[in-house]
Tab-separated table of C-alpha atoms in Angstrom:
chain	number	residue	atom	x	y	z
A	197	LYS	CA	34.698	4.086	4.790
A	198	LEU	CA	33.563	6.799	2.406
A	199	LEU	CA	30.222	7.635	4.014
A	200	GLY	CA	30.375	6.256	7.538
A	201	LYS	CA	27.900	3.967	9.281
A	202	TYR	CA	24.391	3.682	7.880
A	203	ALA	CA	21.185	1.740	8.545
A	204	THR	CA	20.769	-1.467	6.542
A	205	LEU	CA	18.111	-3.770	7.981
A	206	GLY	CA	14.359	-3.713	7.500
A	207	LEU	CA	12.296	-0.637	8.324
A	208	ALA	CA	15.066	1.425	9.878
A	209	GLU	CA	12.727	4.177	11.058
A	210	ASP	CA	11.268	2.907	14.338
A	211	THR	CA	7.566	3.432	13.660
A	212	TRP	CA	6.420	1.066	16.397
A	213	SER	CA	8.339	2.931	19.081
A	214	LEU	CA	6.336	6.024	18.155
A	215	ASN	CA	3.129	3.948	18.090
A	216	GLU	CA	3.831	2.694	21.604
A	217	GLY	CA	5.013	6.032	23.027
A	218	ILE	CA	8.615	4.924	23.535
A	219	LEU	CA	9.816	7.589	21.100
A	220	ASP	CA	8.145	10.987	20.899
A	221	GLU	CA	7.464	12.827	17.649
A	222	ASP	CA	10.633	14.917	17.770
A	223	ALA	CA	12.847	11.878	18.315
A	224	PHE	CA	11.172	10.004	15.457
A	225	LEU	CA	11.626	12.927	13.062
A	226	GLU	CA	15.272	13.225	14.064
A	227	GLN	CA	15.784	9.526	13.356
A	228	ALA	CA	13.877	9.612	10.052
A	229	TYR	CA	15.838	12.567	8.713
A	230	LEU	CA	19.142	11.115	9.911
A	231	ILE	CA	18.411	8.036	7.790
A	232	HIS	CA	17.300	10.243	4.906
A	233	GLU	CA	20.559	12.214	5.042
A	234	GLU	CA	22.474	8.922	4.857
A	235	ARG	CA	20.493	8.026	1.744
A	236	GLU	CA	21.116	11.417	0.124
A	237	LYS	CA	24.874	11.093	0.650
A	238	GLN	CA	24.850	7.611	-0.877
A	239	PHE	CA	22.799	8.805	-3.841
A	240	PHE	CA	24.934	11.811	-4.710
A	241	HIS	CA	28.111	9.760	-4.286
A	242	ALA	CA	26.737	7.205	-6.773
A	243	LEU	CA	25.489	9.925	-9.133
A	244	ASP	CA	28.878	11.635	-9.212
A	245	LYS	CA	30.539	8.308	-10.089
A	246	THR	CA	27.994	7.385	-12.791
A	247	THR	CA	29.200	9.210	-15.891
A	248	LYS	CA	27.198	6.870	-18.124
A	249	GLY	CA	24.510	4.357	-17.204
A	250	LEU	CA	21.692	4.117	-14.675
A	251	CYS	CA	21.614	5.604	-11.180
A	252	ALA	CA	18.584	4.880	-8.976
A	253	VAL	CA	17.677	5.632	-5.366
A	254	VAL	CA	14.702	4.854	-3.123
A	255	ILE	CA	13.690	7.646	-0.748
A	256	ASP	CA	11.873	6.323	2.338
A	257	ALA	CA	11.239	9.481	4.351
A	258	THR	CA	8.173	10.443	2.315
A	259	ASP	CA	6.570	7.131	3.240
A	260	ARG	CA	7.566	6.843	6.893
A	261	ILE	CA	6.787	10.419	7.929
A	262	GLN	CA	3.370	10.450	6.254
A	263	HIS	CA	2.443	7.145	7.869
A	264	MET	CA	3.154	8.605	11.303
A	265	PHE	CA	2.027	12.231	10.920
A	266	PHE	CA	-1.025	12.139	8.645
A	267	ARG	CA	-3.212	12.587	11.743
A	268	THR	CA	-1.809	16.094	12.164
A	269	LEU	CA	-3.734	17.122	9.034
A	270	GLU	CA	-7.052	16.146	10.671
A	271	ASP	CA	-8.084	17.502	14.055
A	272	GLU	CA	-10.792	14.839	14.433
A	273	HIS	CA	-8.507	11.840	13.791
A	274	PRO	CA	-8.929	9.246	16.625
A	275	ALA	CA	-5.145	9.032	17.036
A	276	ASN	CA	-5.043	12.687	18.150
A	277	ASN	CA	-7.019	12.078	21.327
A	278	GLY	CA	-5.078	13.649	24.199
A	279	LYS	CA	-2.052	14.452	22.040
A	280	GLU	CA	-0.468	17.746	21.023
A	281	THR	CA	-0.655	18.029	17.231
A	282	LYS	CA	-0.567	21.768	16.517
A	283	LYS	CA	3.229	21.755	16.739
A	284	TYR	CA	3.406	19.219	13.902
A	285	LYS	CA	0.847	20.686	11.483
A	286	ARG	CA	3.518	21.549	8.917
A	287	VAL	CA	5.589	18.367	9.172
A	288	ILE	CA	4.310	16.881	5.897
A	289	GLU	CA	4.479	20.212	4.069
A	290	ASP	CA	8.056	20.691	5.288
A	291	LEU	CA	8.834	17.148	4.146
A	292	TYR	CA	7.797	17.981	0.583
A	293	VAL	CA	9.746	21.232	0.608
A	294	ARG	CA	12.782	19.177	1.523
A	295	MET	CA	12.081	16.625	-1.219
A	296	ASP	CA	11.638	19.434	-3.753
A	297	ARG	CA	15.059	20.728	-2.739
A	298	LEU	CA	16.489	17.241	-3.332
A	299	VAL	CA	14.980	17.206	-6.833
A	300	GLY	CA	16.484	20.619	-7.519
A	301	HIS	CA	19.957	19.585	-6.387
A	302	THR	CA	19.725	16.482	-8.572
A	303	MET	CA	18.726	18.475	-11.650
A	304	GLU	CA	21.683	20.800	-11.138
A	305	LYS	CA	23.996	17.808	-11.578
A	306	LEU	CA	22.412	16.491	-14.789
A	307	ASN	CA	23.792	16.795	-18.291
A	308	PRO	CA	21.492	18.169	-21.035
A	309	ASP	CA	20.738	14.699	-22.467
A	310	ASP	CA	20.173	12.937	-19.128
A	311	VAL	CA	16.691	11.535	-18.449
A	312	PHE	CA	15.441	12.123	-14.909
A	313	MET	CA	12.343	10.414	-13.483
A	314	VAL	CA	10.706	10.801	-10.072
A	315	ILE	CA	8.239	7.988	-9.361
A	316	SER	CA	5.965	7.002	-6.493
A	317	ASP	CA	4.074	3.715	-6.391
A	318	HIS	CA	1.235	5.122	-4.284
A	319	GLY	CA	-0.152	8.217	-2.631
A	320	PHE	CA	-1.431	8.640	0.918
A	321	LYS	CA	-4.810	8.840	2.629
A	322	SER	CA	-6.057	8.955	6.189
A	323	PHE	CA	-6.402	5.731	8.204
A	324	LYS	CA	-9.070	6.424	10.846
A	325	ARG	CA	-10.955	3.138	11.160
A	326	GLY	CA	-9.815	-0.474	11.006
A	327	ILE	CA	-11.846	-3.420	9.701
A	328	ASN	CA	-11.277	-6.926	11.053
A	329	LEU	CA	-12.439	-9.090	8.168
A	330	ASN	CA	-12.002	-12.220	10.287
A	331	ALA	CA	-14.592	-10.879	12.736
A	332	TRP	CA	-17.001	-10.389	9.823
A	333	LEU	CA	-16.229	-13.836	8.397
A	334	LYS	CA	-16.892	-15.397	11.812
A	335	ALA	CA	-20.146	-13.489	12.268
A	336	ASN	CA	-21.321	-14.675	8.851
A	337	ASP	CA	-20.315	-18.340	9.269
A	338	TYR	CA	-17.414	-18.396	6.814
A	339	LEU	CA	-14.883	-18.831	9.635
A	340	THR	CA	-15.454	-21.140	12.618
A	341	LEU	CA	-13.636	-21.301	15.948
A	342	LYS	CA	-12.823	-24.430	17.903
A	343	GLU	CA	-15.547	-25.646	20.238
A	344	GLY	CA	-15.878	-23.487	23.339
A	345	LYS	CA	-13.820	-20.606	21.928
A	346	THR	CA	-15.269	-17.117	21.411
A	347	GLY	CA	-12.149	-15.599	19.891
A	348	SER	CA	-8.672	-16.421	18.649
A	349	GLY	CA	-5.251	-14.873	19.196
A	350	GLU	CA	-2.736	-14.097	16.485
A	351	TYR	CA	-2.167	-16.484	13.601
A	352	PHE	CA	-5.568	-18.188	13.958
A	353	GLN	CA	-4.620	-20.162	17.078
A	354	ASP	CA	-8.172	-21.304	17.776
A	355	VAL	CA	-9.653	-21.573	14.295
A	356	ASP	CA	-11.345	-24.832	13.325
A	357	TRP	CA	-9.994	-25.190	9.809
A	358	GLU	CA	-12.167	-28.173	8.939
A	359	LYS	CA	-15.225	-25.911	9.306
A	360	THR	CA	-13.718	-22.716	7.852
A	361	LYS	CA	-14.271	-21.595	4.267
A	362	ALA	CA	-12.390	-18.277	4.213
A	363	TYR	CA	-9.989	-16.206	6.304
A	364	ALA	CA	-8.142	-12.881	6.090
A	365	PHE	CA	-4.447	-12.389	6.750
A	366	GLY	CA	-2.001	-9.592	6.019
A	367	LEU	CA	-2.921	-6.259	4.497
A	368	ALA	CA	-4.349	-7.361	1.167
A	369	GLY	CA	-7.496	-9.446	1.429
A	370	ILE	CA	-9.204	-12.806	1.850
A	371	TYR	CA	-7.981	-16.349	1.237
A	372	ILE	CA	-10.288	-19.248	0.414
A	373	ASN	CA	-9.582	-22.428	2.417
A	374	LEU	CA	-9.103	-24.356	-0.800
A	375	LYS	CA	-8.708	-28.126	-1.014
A	376	GLY	CA	-5.362	-29.166	-2.452
A	377	ARG	CA	-3.713	-25.862	-1.595
A	378	GLU	CA	-4.429	-25.385	2.101
A	379	LYS	CA	-3.394	-28.081	4.570
A	380	LYS	CA	-6.967	-28.517	5.825
A	381	GLY	CA	-8.814	-27.085	2.848
A	382	VAL	CA	-12.563	-27.677	2.624
A	383	VAL	CA	-13.651	-25.713	-0.460
A	384	GLU	CA	-13.615	-27.707	-3.684
A	385	PRO	CA	-11.725	-26.171	-6.623
A	386	GLY	CA	-13.866	-25.153	-9.562
A	387	GLU	CA	-17.537	-24.277	-9.212
A	388	GLU	CA	-17.681	-24.173	-5.401
A	389	TYR	CA	-14.544	-22.011	-5.256
A	390	ASP	CA	-15.859	-19.583	-7.880
A	391	GLN	CA	-19.305	-19.368	-6.279
A	392	LEU	CA	-17.843	-18.620	-2.848
A	393	LYS	CA	-15.656	-15.851	-4.238
A	394	GLN	CA	-18.603	-14.277	-6.034
A	395	GLU	CA	-20.759	-14.515	-2.918
A	396	LEU	CA	-18.142	-12.700	-0.840
A	397	ILE	CA	-17.664	-10.067	-3.546
A	398	GLU	CA	-21.392	-9.341	-3.582
A	399	ARG	CA	-21.669	-9.169	0.201
A	400	LEU	CA	-18.586	-7.072	0.948
A	401	SER	CA	-18.469	-4.675	-2.008
A	402	GLY	CA	-20.060	-1.462	-0.752
A	403	PHE	CA	-19.909	-2.663	2.880
A	404	LYS	CA	-20.780	0.241	5.210
A	405	ASP	CA	-19.491	1.322	8.599
A	406	PRO	CA	-22.538	1.464	10.928
A	407	LYS	CA	-20.902	4.164	13.067
A	408	THR	CA	-20.359	6.659	10.244
A	409	GLY	CA	-22.680	5.469	7.495
A	410	ASP	CA	-19.774	5.632	5.050
A	411	VAL	CA	-18.859	2.880	2.616
A	412	ALA	CA	-15.825	1.148	4.130
A	413	ILE	CA	-15.047	-1.287	1.300
A	414	THR	CA	-15.559	0.148	-2.165
A	415	GLU	CA	-15.094	-3.180	-3.890
A	416	LEU	CA	-13.801	-6.685	-3.299
A	417	PHE	CA	-11.734	-7.765	-6.306
A	418	ASP	CA	-11.155	-11.264	-7.662
A	419	SER	CA	-7.351	-11.383	-7.802
A	420	ARG	CA	-7.472	-13.621	-10.902
A	421	ARG	CA	-9.143	-10.783	-12.795
A	422	ILE	CA	-6.622	-8.082	-11.886
A	423	TYR	CA	-3.348	-10.033	-11.741
A	424	ASN	CA	-1.709	-12.577	-14.019
A	425	GLY	CA	1.479	-14.602	-14.022
A	426	PRO	CA	2.822	-17.746	-12.362
A	427	TYR	CA	2.487	-16.531	-8.756
A	428	VAL	CA	-1.124	-15.355	-8.661
A	429	GLY	CA	-2.122	-18.462	-6.701
A	430	GLN	CA	0.221	-17.556	-3.847
A	431	GLY	CA	-1.587	-14.319	-3.034
A	432	PRO	CA	-5.056	-13.653	-1.626
A	433	ASP	CA	-7.983	-14.919	-3.663
A	434	LEU	CA	-9.852	-11.670	-3.058
A	435	ILE	CA	-8.303	-8.197	-2.746
A	436	SER	CA	-10.004	-5.676	-0.444
A	437	GLY	CA	-10.466	-2.222	-1.934
A	438	TYR	CA	-10.871	-0.113	1.207
A	439	ASN	CA	-12.336	3.364	1.062
A	440	ILE	CA	-10.572	6.529	2.200
A	441	GLY	CA	-10.227	6.495	5.988
A	442	TYR	CA	-10.297	2.688	6.266
A	443	ARG	CA	-7.836	-0.202	6.238
A	444	ILE	CA	-7.537	-3.718	7.611
A	445	SER	CA	-7.364	-3.412	11.399
A	446	TRP	CA	-4.122	-4.101	13.245
A	447	ASN	CA	-5.611	-7.268	14.768
A	448	GLY	CA	-7.155	-8.383	11.507
A	449	ALA	CA	-3.803	-8.247	9.728
A	450	THR	CA	-2.241	-10.759	12.136
A	451	GLY	CA	-5.021	-13.333	12.174
A	452	VAL	CA	-6.791	-12.279	15.376
A	453	VAL	CA	-10.460	-13.281	15.433
A	454	ASN	CA	-12.795	-11.315	17.701
A	455	ASP	CA	-16.243	-9.715	17.626
A	456	ASP	CA	-15.141	-6.169	16.706
A	457	ILE	CA	-15.625	-5.739	12.973
A	458	PHE	CA	-14.829	-2.005	13.160
A	459	GLU	CA	-12.527	-0.132	15.525
A	460	ASP	CA	-10.932	3.308	15.734
A	461	ASN	CA	-7.279	3.533	14.767
A	462	VAL	CA	-5.619	5.297	17.699
A	463	LYS	CA	-2.000	4.632	16.744
A	464	ALA	CA	0.400	7.286	15.479
A	465	TRP	CA	0.521	5.267	12.228
A	466	SER	CA	-2.416	7.261	10.888
A	467	GLY	CA	-1.865	7.526	7.151
A	468	ASP	CA	-1.864	4.597	4.755
A	469	HIS	CA	-2.152	3.441	1.163
A	470	CYS	CA	-3.391	-0.173	1.489
A	471	ILE	CA	-6.761	0.805	0.044
A	472	ASP	CA	-8.587	0.770	-3.286
A	473	PRO	CA	-5.732	1.682	-5.679
A	474	ARG	CA	-8.024	3.967	-7.667
A	475	LEU	CA	-8.236	6.234	-4.622
A	476	VAL	CA	-4.519	6.506	-3.891
A	477	PRO	CA	-2.565	6.745	-7.175
A	478	GLY	CA	1.136	7.392	-7.397
A	479	VAL	CA	2.807	9.970	-9.625
A	480	ILE	CA	5.511	10.182	-12.260
A	481	PHE	CA	7.504	13.261	-13.197
A	482	CYS	CA	10.044	13.323	-16.008
A	483	ASN	CA	12.247	15.922	-17.672
A	484	LYS	CA	11.407	14.348	-21.044
A	485	GLY	CA	7.949	14.412	-22.609
A	486	ILE	CA	5.757	11.393	-21.746
A	487	ASN	CA	3.564	9.991	-24.522
A	488	ALA	CA	1.647	7.415	-22.461
A	489	ASN	CA	-1.851	8.501	-21.421
A	490	LYS	CA	-1.851	6.170	-18.415
A	491	PRO	CA	1.734	5.429	-17.398
A	492	ALA	CA	2.055	2.621	-14.863
A	493	LEU	CA	4.731	1.005	-12.725
A	494	VAL	CA	5.017	-1.906	-15.155
A	495	ASP	CA	6.177	0.615	-17.765
A	496	ILE	CA	9.315	1.681	-15.924
A	497	ALA	CA	11.487	-1.343	-16.779
A	498	PRO	CA	10.566	-1.255	-20.516
A	499	THR	CA	11.265	2.493	-20.519
A	500	VAL	CA	14.746	2.046	-19.053
A	501	LEU	CA	15.517	-0.744	-21.517
A	502	GLU	CA	14.455	1.466	-24.426
A	503	LEU	CA	16.674	4.311	-23.230
A	504	PHE	CA	19.629	1.914	-23.375
A	505	GLY	CA	18.610	0.556	-26.781
A	506	ILE	CA	17.716	-2.877	-25.412
A	507	ASP	CA	14.681	-4.741	-26.759
A	508	ARG	CA	11.985	-5.546	-24.240
A	509	PRO	CA	11.627	-9.323	-23.667
A	510	LYS	CA	8.352	-10.683	-25.023
A	511	TYR	CA	7.302	-11.915	-21.584
A	512	MET	CA	7.729	-8.495	-19.973
A	513	GLU	CA	4.580	-6.511	-19.263
A	514	GLY	CA	4.329	-2.784	-19.888
A	515	ARG	CA	5.683	-0.465	-22.543
A	516	SER	CA	7.949	2.540	-22.738
A	517	ILE	CA	6.307	5.759	-21.544
A	518	PHE	CA	7.903	7.441	-24.554
A	519	GLU	CA	6.125	5.174	-27.069
A	520	ASP	CA	3.281	6.295	-29.322
A	521	THR	CA	0.082	5.984	-27.246
A	522	SER	CA	-1.795	4.415	-30.152
A	523	ARG	CA	0.016	1.171	-29.347
A	524	ASP	CA	-1.652	-0.678	-26.499
A	525	LEU	CA	0.257	-3.612	-25.060
A	526	ARG	CA	-1.940	-4.038	-21.989
A	527	GLU	CA	-4.606	-6.342	-23.382
A	528	LYS	CA	-3.809	-8.961	-20.733
A	529	GLN	CA	-3.855	-6.457	-17.874
A	530	PRO	CA	-7.477	-5.264	-17.399
A	531	GLU	CA	-7.780	-1.762	-16.008
A	532	LEU	CA	-9.976	-1.014	-13.013
A	533	GLU	CA	-12.855	1.324	-13.704
A	534	VAL	CA	-12.685	4.703	-12.013
A	535	VAL	CA	-14.636	4.918	-8.757
A	536	GLU	CA	-17.589	7.266	-9.251
A	537	SER	CA	-20.564	5.995	-7.272
A	538	VAL	CA	-18.882	5.413	-3.915
A	539	LYS	CA	-19.440	7.966	-1.165
A	540	THR	CA	-16.014	9.019	0.086
A	541	ARG	CA	-14.848	11.463	2.684
A	542	GLU	CA	-12.944	14.491	1.509
A	543	ALA	CA	-9.311	14.159	2.483
A	544	ASP	CA	-5.977	15.684	1.679
A	545	THR	CA	-4.263	13.738	-1.078
A	546	VAL	CA	-0.498	13.600	-1.034
A	547	ASN	CA	1.922	11.252	-2.722
A	548	GLU	CA	4.920	9.350	-1.486
């Protein structure tokens, strides 16, 4: 009643309609900013009512618009073929001008002692080429199709699971067909499981694109070495660290198995962040001095608790970004080494 109708379900901005040419760029931008204006109204209404406490908002426009318009920053992007892009060269720049204005309006409403943080969980890079890991796994005898089949549709329709050791699904990486976990698992837990993971890491880390000569996968990570907690076993066994310009292909993400390991990305969705996290960091801005040398997302909850004078639970990872940096509470969370030796394309770096 106060703010009128607003979008509620899923990804409200219709990215796939722009991908498929049902919406044009102008219509998509109109929709994206309409949703953003709804969010701004909700935020400022909540902020005005919050005289003491926490007020938080998630801004989606920075993500959605960069996904769909990153190609306009690169004339040679495959998604630009036959399309007018000059008109939209400043779309992302204009987006950030608008976000800067939002930050300014917010700061005008703050009291002197209020703490204001602007956080992104990732940046953005170009997505020019897709990699179908299932095609590679098939070509290298880790994934087997049913007799007489040369390919498989979505969700592994024609995969012979009793002869398959590994498969890729979703945006993150590779799963081992592990006995006791998978319905038709064939890989024994323990030594065989560990050896297979290491073999795949060695073969795919530094994997090159034959068309460009560039490294497409900077590193394949063992998820047990970079994550901890009770749900590690529900995610991929190996996480793919894609290089700038690369990502899992659209077909590869949905379990399609074919012979095309690499393919051009010709969709409007041309910017992404599902790559090696060292190449696409997020940012944090704060109106109070930050003591942490390497602030991380896991630090945000402990920081908020500290601001309210609440002790951090012992099981909670992270630390307050205002703590003395000589205290290191991340012994259980190994940091990834900075990428130095990988050949990467130069690209504009912007953050969500």
